[in-house]
mmCIF file of C-alpha atoms in Angstrom:
data_model
loop_
_atom_site.group_PDB
_atom_site.id
_atom_site.type_symbol
_atom_site.label_atom_id
_atom_site.label_comp_id
_atom_site.label_asym_id
_atom_site.label_seq_id
_atom_site.Cartn_x
_atom_site.Cartn_y
_atom_site.Cartn_z
ATOM 1 C CA PRO A 1 36.919 80.964 -118.172
ATOM 2 C CA GLU A 2 39.118 78.060 -117.249
ATOM 3 C CA ALA A 3 41.239 78.575 -114.153
ATOM 4 C CA MET A 4 44.451 76.711 -113.458
ATOM 5 C CA ALA A 5 47.023 76.789 -110.649
ATOM 6 C CA ALA A 6 50.367 78.321 -111.463
ATOM 7 C CA ALA A 7 53.575 77.856 -109.531
ATOM 8 C CA GLY A 8 53.128 79.106 -106.001
ATOM 9 C CA GLY A 9 49.348 78.764 -106.160
ATOM 10 C CA THR A 10 48.724 81.915 -108.235
ATOM 11 C CA ALA A 11 45.379 81.759 -110.069
ATOM 12 C CA VAL A 12 45.838 81.809 -113.832
ATOM 13 C CA ARG A 13 42.829 82.749 -115.917
ATOM 14 C CA ALA A 14 42.073 82.890 -119.611
ATOM 15 C CA MET A 15 41.226 86.234 -121.153
ATOM 16 C CA GLY A 16 37.424 86.440 -121.347
ATOM 17 C CA ASN A 17 35.457 86.733 -124.567
ATOM 18 C CA ASP A 18 34.573 90.392 -124.018
ATOM 19 C CA ALA A 19 38.266 91.294 -123.746
ATOM 20 C CA LEU A 20 39.077 89.100 -126.748
ATOM 21 C CA ILE A 21 36.477 90.900 -128.849
ATOM 22 C CA VAL A 22 37.975 94.294 -127.969
ATOM 23 C CA LYS A 23 41.491 93.040 -128.692
ATOM 24 C CA TRP A 24 40.787 91.450 -132.061
ATOM 25 C CA ASN A 25 38.495 94.218 -133.280
ATOM 26 C CA LYS A 26 41.372 96.579 -132.550
ATOM 27 C CA PHE A 27 44.009 94.415 -134.240
ATOM 28 C CA SER A 28 41.897 93.183 -137.174
ATOM 29 C CA LYS A 29 43.306 95.489 -139.846
ATOM 30 C CA ALA A 30 46.893 95.238 -138.611
ATOM 31 C CA TYR A 31 46.644 91.448 -138.444
ATOM 32 C CA SER A 32 45.159 91.346 -141.920
ATOM 33 C CA ALA A 33 47.948 93.476 -143.331
ATOM 34 C CA VAL A 34 50.838 91.455 -141.889
ATOM 35 C CA MET A 35 50.030 88.127 -140.305
ATOM 36 C CA GLU A 36 47.378 86.333 -142.310
ATOM 37 C CA GLN A 37 49.562 85.102 -145.185
ATOM 38 C CA TRP A 38 52.230 84.074 -142.693
ATOM 39 C CA SER A 39 49.814 81.554 -141.178
ATOM 40 C CA TRP A 40 48.770 79.964 -144.486
ATOM 41 C CA PRO A 41 51.158 76.965 -144.204
ATOM 42 C CA SER A 42 49.554 75.769 -140.972
ATOM 43 C CA TYR A 43 46.072 76.324 -142.422
ATOM 44 C CA ALA A 44 46.961 74.314 -145.520
ATOM 45 C CA SER A 45 48.335 71.530 -143.332
ATOM 46 C CA LEU A 46 44.965 71.304 -141.555
ATOM 47 C CA VAL A 47 43.121 71.029 -144.857
ATOM 48 C CA SER A 48 45.522 68.280 -145.902
ATOM 49 C CA ALA A 49 45.283 66.511 -142.534
ATOM 50 C CA THR A 50 41.495 66.215 -142.651
ATOM 51 C CA GLY A 51 41.444 64.795 -146.180
ATOM 52 C CA LEU A 52 37.872 66.107 -146.073
ATOM 53 C CA PRO A 53 36.240 62.687 -146.610
ATOM 54 C CA VAL A 54 32.654 62.900 -147.833
ATOM 55 C CA LEU A 55 30.088 60.238 -148.513
ATOM 56 C CA ASP A 56 29.236 59.728 -152.165
ATOM 57 C CA GLY A 57 27.728 56.874 -154.099
ATOM 58 C CA SER A 58 30.826 54.721 -153.778
ATOM 59 C CA GLY A 59 31.648 55.398 -150.128
ATOM 60 C CA LEU A 60 34.456 57.744 -149.120
ATOM 61 C CA ALA A 61 35.348 60.254 -151.794
ATOM 62 C CA SER A 62 38.908 61.579 -151.702
ATOM 63 C CA TRP A 63 39.930 65.232 -151.723
ATOM 64 C CA LYS A 64 40.604 65.207 -155.483
ATOM 65 C CA HIS A 65 36.960 64.382 -156.181
ATOM 66 C CA LEU A 66 35.503 67.424 -154.472
ATOM 67 C CA ASP A 67 35.689 69.847 -157.390
ATOM 68 C CA ALA A 68 33.319 67.625 -159.334
ATOM 69 C CA ALA A 69 30.640 68.235 -156.713
ATOM 70 C CA LYS A 70 29.761 71.765 -157.816
ATOM 71 C CA ALA A 71 26.096 71.045 -157.211
ATOM 72 C CA PRO A 72 24.141 68.402 -155.336
ATOM 73 C CA SER A 73 24.165 65.123 -157.225
ATOM 74 C CA SER A 74 21.099 63.534 -158.745
ATOM 75 C CA SER A 75 20.994 61.197 -155.738
ATOM 76 C CA GLY A 76 20.275 64.176 -153.531
ATOM 77 C CA LYS A 77 23.693 64.313 -151.815
ATOM 78 C CA ARG A 78 24.632 67.752 -150.588
ATOM 79 C CA PRO A 79 28.011 69.335 -151.379
ATOM 80 C CA PRO A 80 30.509 68.811 -148.531
ATOM 81 C CA LEU A 81 30.334 71.430 -145.796
ATOM 82 C CA VAL A 82 33.461 72.626 -143.955
ATOM 83 C CA LEU A 83 33.300 74.505 -140.638
ATOM 84 C CA ASP A 84 36.199 76.991 -140.304
ATOM 85 C CA VAL A 85 36.526 78.108 -136.662
ATOM 86 C CA GLY A 86 38.295 81.400 -135.930
ATOM 87 C CA CYS A 87 38.651 82.456 -139.558
ATOM 88 C CA GLY A 88 39.993 85.931 -138.785
ATOM 89 C CA PRO A 89 39.834 88.282 -141.804
ATOM 90 C CA GLY A 90 38.873 85.362 -144.022
ATOM 91 C CA SER A 91 41.732 85.192 -146.509
ATOM 92 C CA HIS A 92 42.471 81.489 -145.931
ATOM 93 C CA SER A 93 38.790 80.533 -145.966
ATOM 94 C CA LEU A 94 38.283 82.429 -149.219
ATOM 95 C CA GLU A 95 41.363 80.850 -150.780
ATOM 96 C CA LEU A 96 39.984 77.408 -149.930
ATOM 97 C CA ALA A 97 36.586 78.362 -151.365
ATOM 98 C CA ARG A 98 38.125 79.599 -154.616
ATOM 99 C CA MET A 99 40.383 76.563 -155.011
ATOM 100 C CA HIS A 100 37.552 74.104 -154.375
ATOM 101 C CA PRO A 101 34.219 75.485 -155.607
ATOM 102 C CA GLY A 102 32.589 72.127 -154.833
ATOM 103 C CA LEU A 103 32.920 72.836 -151.116
ATOM 104 C CA ARG A 104 30.562 74.859 -148.978
ATOM 105 C CA ILE A 105 32.393 76.728 -146.198
ATOM 106 C CA LEU A 106 30.890 78.178 -143.026
ATOM 107 C CA ALA A 107 33.526 80.432 -141.455
ATOM 108 C CA THR A 108 33.158 81.932 -137.981
ATOM 109 C CA ASP A 109 35.012 84.369 -135.764
ATOM 110 C CA LEU A 110 34.381 86.056 -132.434
ATOM 111 C CA SER A 111 35.417 89.475 -133.769
ATOM 112 C CA GLU A 112 32.946 91.601 -135.713
ATOM 113 C CA GLY A 113 35.899 93.540 -137.134
ATOM 114 C CA MET A 114 37.406 90.365 -138.563
ATOM 115 C CA ILE A 115 34.103 89.223 -140.091
ATOM 116 C CA GLU A 116 33.510 92.657 -141.629
ATOM 117 C CA LEU A 117 36.899 92.400 -143.334
ATOM 118 C CA ALA A 118 36.143 88.865 -144.493
ATOM 119 C CA ARG A 119 32.780 89.801 -145.980
ATOM 120 C CA SER A 120 34.296 92.801 -147.751
ATOM 121 C CA ARG A 121 36.613 90.419 -149.621
ATOM 122 C CA ALA A 122 34.022 87.823 -150.540
ATOM 123 C CA ALA A 123 32.474 89.449 -153.610
ATOM 124 C CA GLY A 124 31.918 86.868 -156.325
ATOM 125 C CA VAL A 125 32.575 83.882 -154.050
ATOM 126 C CA ASP A 126 29.230 82.182 -153.518
ATOM 127 C CA ASN A 127 30.297 78.972 -151.753
ATOM 128 C CA ILE A 128 31.202 80.601 -148.436
ATOM 129 C CA ALA A 129 29.378 82.377 -145.614
ATOM 130 C CA PHE A 130 30.830 84.261 -142.632
ATOM 131 C CA ALA A 131 29.263 84.548 -139.185
ATOM 132 C CA VAL A 132 30.131 86.285 -135.918
ATOM 133 C CA ALA A 133 30.016 83.551 -133.290
ATOM 134 C CA SER A 134 31.746 82.624 -130.041
ATOM 135 C CA ALA A 135 33.272 79.160 -130.222
ATOM 136 C CA ASP A 136 32.619 78.369 -126.556
ATOM 137 C CA SER A 137 29.268 79.820 -125.534
ATOM 138 C CA GLU A 138 26.772 77.640 -123.657
ATOM 139 C CA GLU A 139 24.465 77.704 -126.667
ATOM 140 C CA VAL A 140 27.266 76.593 -128.990
ATOM 141 C CA ALA A 141 28.327 73.762 -126.665
ATOM 142 C CA ALA A 142 24.731 72.517 -126.522
ATOM 143 C CA ARG A 143 23.509 73.037 -130.101
ATOM 144 C CA GLY A 144 26.743 73.067 -132.088
ATOM 145 C CA LEU A 145 28.727 75.933 -133.580
ATOM 146 C CA ALA A 146 27.550 75.146 -137.123
ATOM 147 C CA THR A 147 23.869 75.276 -136.152
ATOM 148 C CA VAL A 148 24.234 78.539 -134.234
ATOM 149 C CA ALA A 149 26.359 80.209 -136.921
ATOM 150 C CA ALA A 150 24.095 79.025 -139.733
ATOM 151 C CA GLY A 151 21.081 80.489 -137.952
ATOM 152 C CA SER A 152 22.852 83.835 -137.772
ATOM 153 C CA VAL A 153 23.757 83.729 -141.457
ATOM 154 C CA LEU A 154 20.271 82.733 -142.634
ATOM 155 C CA ALA A 155 18.703 85.497 -140.547
ATOM 156 C CA GLY A 156 20.915 88.133 -142.182
ATOM 157 C CA GLU A 157 21.639 89.517 -145.616
ATOM 158 C CA HIS A 158 25.069 88.013 -146.262
ATOM 159 C CA VAL A 159 24.160 84.659 -147.791
ATOM 160 C CA SER A 160 24.253 83.364 -151.366
ATOM 161 C CA ASP A 161 21.763 80.901 -152.817
ATOM 162 C CA PRO A 162 24.253 77.977 -152.686
ATOM 163 C CA MET A 163 25.080 78.707 -149.048
ATOM 164 C CA SER A 164 21.439 79.254 -148.135
ATOM 165 C CA GLU A 165 20.735 75.728 -149.340
ATOM 166 C CA ALA A 166 23.855 74.281 -147.689
ATOM 167 C CA LEU A 167 23.060 75.795 -144.279
ATOM 168 C CA ARG A 168 19.480 74.575 -144.007
ATOM 169 C CA VAL A 169 19.019 71.387 -142.020
ATOM 170 C CA PRO A 170 17.362 68.700 -144.141
ATOM 171 C CA GLY A 171 13.784 68.345 -142.960
ATOM 172 C CA GLY A 172 14.105 71.547 -140.925
ATOM 173 C CA GLU A 173 14.825 69.790 -137.625
ATOM 174 C CA GLY A 174 17.961 68.789 -135.737
ATOM 175 C CA ALA A 175 21.530 70.055 -135.951
ATOM 176 C CA LEU A 176 23.450 71.158 -139.012
ATOM 177 C CA LEU A 177 26.303 68.662 -139.433
ATOM 178 C CA ALA A 178 29.483 69.474 -141.325
ATOM 179 C CA ASP A 179 31.829 67.067 -143.109
ATOM 180 C CA ALA A 180 35.001 68.521 -141.577
ATOM 181 C CA ALA A 181 36.125 71.262 -139.183
ATOM 182 C CA ILE A 182 39.374 73.202 -139.032
ATOM 183 C CA ALA A 183 40.653 75.809 -136.570
ATOM 184 C CA ASN A 184 43.957 77.516 -137.340
ATOM 185 C CA LEU A 185 45.886 79.043 -134.430
ATOM 186 C CA VAL A 186 42.778 79.980 -132.469
ATOM 187 C CA MET A 187 41.949 77.252 -129.924
ATOM 188 C CA GLN A 188 44.744 78.416 -127.605
ATOM 189 C CA ILE A 189 42.927 81.720 -126.998
ATOM 190 C CA VAL A 190 39.390 80.348 -126.575
ATOM 191 C CA PRO A 191 38.520 80.759 -122.877
ATOM 192 C CA ASP A 192 36.701 77.418 -122.403
ATOM 193 C CA THR A 193 38.521 74.717 -124.362
ATOM 194 C CA LEU A 194 36.103 71.908 -123.538
ATOM 195 C CA ALA A 195 33.028 73.945 -124.511
ATOM 196 C CA ALA A 196 34.681 74.801 -127.825
ATOM 197 C CA PHE A 197 35.488 71.145 -128.505
ATOM 198 C CA GLN A 198 31.888 70.232 -127.630
ATOM 199 C CA GLY A 199 30.559 72.923 -129.965
ATOM 200 C CA VAL A 200 32.660 71.590 -132.824
ATOM 201 C CA GLY A 201 31.780 67.990 -131.974
ATOM 202 C CA ALA A 202 28.064 68.803 -132.057
ATOM 203 C CA SER A 203 28.627 70.270 -135.537
ATOM 204 C CA LEU A 204 30.139 67.175 -137.169
ATOM 205 C CA ARG A 205 28.640 64.037 -138.617
ATOM 206 C CA PRO A 206 30.003 60.743 -137.235
ATOM 207 C CA GLY A 207 33.472 60.043 -138.571
ATOM 208 C CA ALA A 208 34.067 63.622 -139.700
ATOM 209 C CA PRO A 209 37.565 64.988 -138.954
ATOM 210 C CA PHE A 210 38.485 67.965 -136.796
ATOM 211 C CA ALA A 211 41.974 69.395 -137.341
ATOM 212 C CA PHE A 212 43.345 72.338 -135.407
ATOM 213 C CA ALA A 213 46.703 74.032 -134.900
ATOM 214 C CA VAL A 214 47.768 75.846 -131.718
ATOM 215 C CA TRP A 215 50.836 77.584 -130.367
ATOM 216 C CA GLY A 216 53.475 74.999 -129.494
ATOM 217 C CA ASP A 217 56.725 75.150 -127.522
ATOM 218 C CA ARG A 218 57.261 78.532 -125.895
ATOM 219 C CA SER A 219 61.075 78.159 -126.003
ATOM 220 C CA ARG A 220 60.914 77.760 -129.806
ATOM 221 C CA SER A 221 58.506 80.633 -130.458
ATOM 222 C CA ALA A 222 60.559 83.812 -130.643
ATOM 223 C CA LEU A 223 57.795 85.584 -132.534
ATOM 224 C CA PHE A 224 55.827 86.107 -129.327
ATOM 225 C CA THR A 225 58.409 85.581 -126.577
ATOM 226 C CA ALA A 226 61.667 87.295 -127.595
ATOM 227 C CA LEU A 227 60.541 90.884 -127.034
ATOM 228 C CA PRO A 228 58.929 90.346 -123.609
ATOM 229 C CA GLY A 229 62.077 88.442 -122.628
ATOM 230 C CA ALA A 230 64.250 91.349 -123.748
ATOM 231 C CA LEU A 231 62.101 93.746 -121.712
ATOM 232 C CA ARG A 232 62.496 91.654 -118.565
ATOM 233 C CA SER A 233 66.285 91.757 -118.938
ATOM 234 C CA LEU A 234 66.546 95.568 -118.944
ATOM 235 C CA GLU A 235 67.830 97.414 -115.912
ATOM 236 C CA ILE A 236 66.843 100.988 -116.666
ATOM 237 C CA SER A 237 65.353 103.483 -114.248
ATOM 238 C CA GLY A 238 61.781 104.387 -115.078
ATOM 239 C CA LEU A 239 60.749 100.998 -116.442
ATOM 240 C CA GLU A 240 60.398 99.170 -113.135
ATOM 241 C CA ALA A 241 56.635 99.696 -112.822
ATOM 242 C CA MET A 242 56.035 98.606 -116.396
ATOM 243 C CA GLN A 243 58.232 95.531 -116.008
ATOM 244 C CA ALA A 244 56.389 94.584 -112.811
ATOM 245 C CA GLU A 245 53.040 95.024 -114.538
ATOM 246 C CA VAL A 246 54.071 92.865 -117.509
ATOM 247 C CA ALA A 247 55.417 90.205 -115.143
ATOM 248 C CA GLU A 248 52.201 90.248 -113.104
ATOM 249 C CA ALA A 249 50.092 89.858 -116.252
ATOM 250 C CA ALA A 250 52.238 86.942 -117.390
ATOM 251 C CA ALA A 251 51.856 85.256 -114.005
ATOM 252 C CA THR A 252 48.078 85.617 -113.795
ATOM 253 C CA THR A 253 46.927 85.306 -117.434
ATOM 254 C CA ARG A 254 46.763 81.930 -119.113
ATOM 255 C CA SER A 255 49.589 81.470 -121.595
ATOM 256 C CA GLY A 256 48.837 81.044 -125.276
ATOM 257 C CA PHE A 257 51.091 77.987 -125.101
ATOM 258 C CA HIS A 258 48.913 76.077 -122.609
ATOM 259 C CA LEU A 259 47.616 73.474 -125.099
ATOM 260 C CA GLU A 260 51.204 72.399 -125.825
ATOM 261 C CA ALA A 261 52.130 72.337 -122.158
ATOM 262 C CA ASP A 262 49.633 69.551 -121.384
ATOM 263 C CA VAL A 263 49.023 67.393 -124.453
ATOM 264 C CA PRO A 264 47.453 64.512 -122.438
ATOM 265 C CA ARG A 265 44.874 66.964 -121.062
ATOM 266 C CA VAL A 266 43.956 68.102 -124.594
ATOM 267 C CA LYS A 267 43.418 64.475 -125.600
ATOM 268 C CA ARG A 268 41.187 63.933 -122.561
ATOM 269 C CA LEU A 269 39.107 67.002 -123.406
ATOM 270 C CA LEU A 270 38.720 65.850 -127.008
ATOM 271 C CA ALA A 271 37.576 62.437 -125.808
ATOM 272 C CA GLU A 272 35.077 64.064 -123.430
ATOM 273 C CA ALA A 273 33.736 66.106 -126.368
ATOM 274 C CA GLY A 274 33.108 62.969 -128.393
ATOM 275 C CA PHE A 275 36.227 62.603 -130.505
ATOM 276 C CA GLY A 276 38.106 59.374 -131.132
ATOM 277 C CA PRO A 277 41.839 58.637 -131.171
ATOM 278 C CA VAL A 278 43.942 61.776 -131.575
ATOM 279 C CA SER A 279 46.926 62.223 -133.862
ATOM 280 C CA THR A 280 49.315 65.054 -133.057
ATOM 281 C CA TRP A 281 52.609 66.409 -134.348
ATOM 282 C CA THR A 282 54.575 69.659 -134.423
ATOM 283 C CA THR A 283 55.886 72.004 -137.073
ATOM 284 C CA GLU A 284 57.245 75.548 -137.251
ATOM 285 C CA LEU A 285 56.218 78.758 -138.976
ATOM 286 C CA PRO A 286 59.093 81.119 -139.862
ATOM 287 C CA MET A 287 58.983 84.832 -139.235
ATOM 288 C CA PRO A 288 56.879 86.867 -141.698
ATOM 289 C CA GLY A 289 58.776 88.605 -144.475
ATOM 290 C CA GLY A 290 61.173 85.945 -145.708
ATOM 291 C CA PRO A 291 64.662 84.924 -144.532
ATOM 292 C CA VAL A 292 66.143 86.877 -141.636
ATOM 293 C CA LEU A 293 69.296 88.560 -142.964
ATOM 294 C CA SER A 294 70.780 89.770 -139.677
ATOM 295 C CA ALA A 295 70.043 90.189 -135.988
ATOM 296 C CA GLN A 296 69.102 93.795 -136.692
ATOM 297 C CA ASP A 297 66.701 92.732 -139.428
ATOM 298 C CA GLY A 298 65.103 90.095 -137.205
ATOM 299 C CA ALA A 299 64.709 92.437 -134.239
ATOM 300 C CA ALA A 300 63.169 95.153 -136.398
ATOM 301 C CA ARG A 301 60.644 92.716 -137.864
ATOM 302 C CA LEU A 302 59.722 91.311 -134.459
ATOM 303 C CA ILE A 303 58.813 94.829 -133.367
ATOM 304 C CA ASP A 304 57.285 96.174 -136.569
ATOM 305 C CA LEU A 305 55.280 93.182 -137.797
ATOM 306 C CA ILE A 306 53.645 91.910 -134.596
ATOM 307 C CA PRO A 307 50.954 94.321 -133.303
ATOM 308 C CA ALA A 308 51.384 93.337 -129.646
ATOM 309 C CA ASN A 309 55.162 93.771 -129.898
ATOM 310 C CA SER A 310 54.746 97.172 -131.562
ATOM 311 C CA GLU A 311 52.532 98.312 -128.695
ATOM 312 C CA LEU A 312 55.004 97.073 -126.096
ATOM 313 C CA ALA A 313 57.959 98.804 -127.767
ATOM 314 C CA ALA A 314 55.986 102.043 -128.065
ATOM 315 C CA ARG A 315 55.164 101.908 -124.390
ATOM 316 C CA VAL A 316 58.831 101.388 -123.479
ATOM 317 C CA HIS A 317 59.689 104.504 -125.494
ATOM 318 C CA LYS A 318 56.911 106.519 -123.877
ATOM 319 C CA GLU A 319 57.849 105.571 -120.318
ATOM 320 C CA GLY A 320 61.639 105.326 -120.645
ATOM 321 C CA GLY A 321 62.523 107.605 -123.528
ATOM 322 C CA ASP A 322 65.061 107.109 -126.313
ATOM 323 C CA GLU A 323 67.598 105.405 -124.050
ATOM 324 C CA ALA A 324 65.137 102.710 -122.968
ATOM 325 C CA ARG A 325 63.932 102.125 -126.520
ATOM 326 C CA ALA A 326 67.501 101.759 -127.782
ATOM 327 C CA ALA A 327 68.355 99.401 -124.921
ATOM 328 C CA LEU A 328 65.313 97.265 -125.732
ATOM 329 C CA THR A 329 66.403 97.013 -129.363
ATOM 330 C CA ARG A 330 69.946 96.001 -128.386
ATOM 331 C CA ALA A 331 68.667 93.357 -125.979
ATOM 332 C CA LEU A 332 66.325 91.981 -128.626
ATOM 333 C CA GLU A 333 69.086 91.918 -131.239
ATOM 334 C CA GLY A 334 71.211 89.906 -128.820
ATOM 335 C CA ARG A 335 68.438 87.353 -128.391
ATOM 336 C CA VAL A 336 67.873 87.115 -132.123
ATOM 337 C CA GLN A 337 71.595 86.636 -132.772
ATOM 338 C CA ALA A 338 71.754 83.850 -130.187
ATOM 339 C CA LEU A 339 68.856 82.078 -131.883
ATOM 340 C CA MET A 340 70.467 82.504 -135.296
ATOM 341 C CA ASP A 341 73.702 81.020 -133.954
ATOM 342 C CA GLU A 342 71.670 77.975 -132.867
ATOM 343 C CA ASP A 343 70.033 77.716 -136.332
ATOM 344 C CA ALA A 344 66.669 78.137 -134.618
ATOM 345 C CA VAL A 345 63.543 79.087 -136.559
ATOM 346 C CA LEU A 346 62.724 82.700 -135.721
ATOM 347 C CA GLY A 347 58.995 82.269 -135.711
ATOM 348 C CA LEU A 348 56.329 80.170 -134.024
ATOM 349 C CA HIS A 349 56.426 76.536 -132.997
ATOM 350 C CA VAL A 350 53.046 74.942 -133.786
ATOM 351 C CA ARG A 351 51.280 71.805 -132.579
ATOM 352 C CA VAL A 352 48.658 70.160 -134.786
ATOM 353 C CA TYR A 353 45.878 67.903 -133.483
ATOM 354 C CA VAL A 354 43.582 65.756 -135.651
ATOM 355 C CA ALA A 355 40.677 63.636 -134.408
ATOM 356 C CA ALA A 356 37.441 62.215 -135.794
ATOM 357 C CA LYS A 357 33.941 62.552 -134.360
ATOM 358 C CA ARG A 358 32.882 59.252 -132.849
ATOM 359 C CA GLY A 359 29.745 57.630 -134.198
#
């Protein structure tokens, strides 16, 4: 895992892949029930940002032409292949596959629980395949994520005839190269960012786009910061050990916002992985569940809809009792009200990066 120096020289490390697997297997069903549709706007923006250019008889074919490519053309051109990195429970990948049957989609995730959910939803959709694969393993960085994931799919039982053809390397030698890659809100948790970029780069044909979205500005991301902030503000006997533990974890674990904190570094890593000029911009995702009607409504949703927040609130109640839990709610409501007074988006600030594989 990458290690960076925090203020005061404290070592800050990314959560390792083994811990990530445990975490996301545990949260897979809860995430699927609440969060996946919330993240659709950023996923759709990545699809739009790539434009998914593919080579046809006349040169670059635009996005609107893809549905016509439901089978390889008489000239032997293969349908365009999209690599979806960190697909989670697969709902966005499947929506893309259903909307554009001319595409072939290879969707990967580190979590077996997520991939099991994705495969359980894929009945009748034959232009997509799901694979359990780490985005930053040494093998992936060297051979390419698409090649490694395709090998896993072809060796198993979860592959349709169209995908079996799409995932075989022409001539049987070399790397499988995709026409575009997308990664929605996942690169910020991958332990080795450079290895992941290299694995994606080794999976793309020259000129193919890679678009990914990550957590953005911490100060504009109440979804994941408001509750821990409320906990730190409490002065209640019995919570001191828990507060110290949470503070220690925050000081020594790499923040999910690290790819926003150093944009020039991300551009350097992309260049090192073989990508050309980088375009980047920011957007915001509102809180799940529609407009926030009151501070009480917002605070309740922050606790109930975010699995990590639910766990934290439950622990406060266990260690501090009803008084501590009520105090946490009041503190959170105060933070939500302050954000509402500022007309802030009560959700997640997102940064999008788009780059093309150099020839």
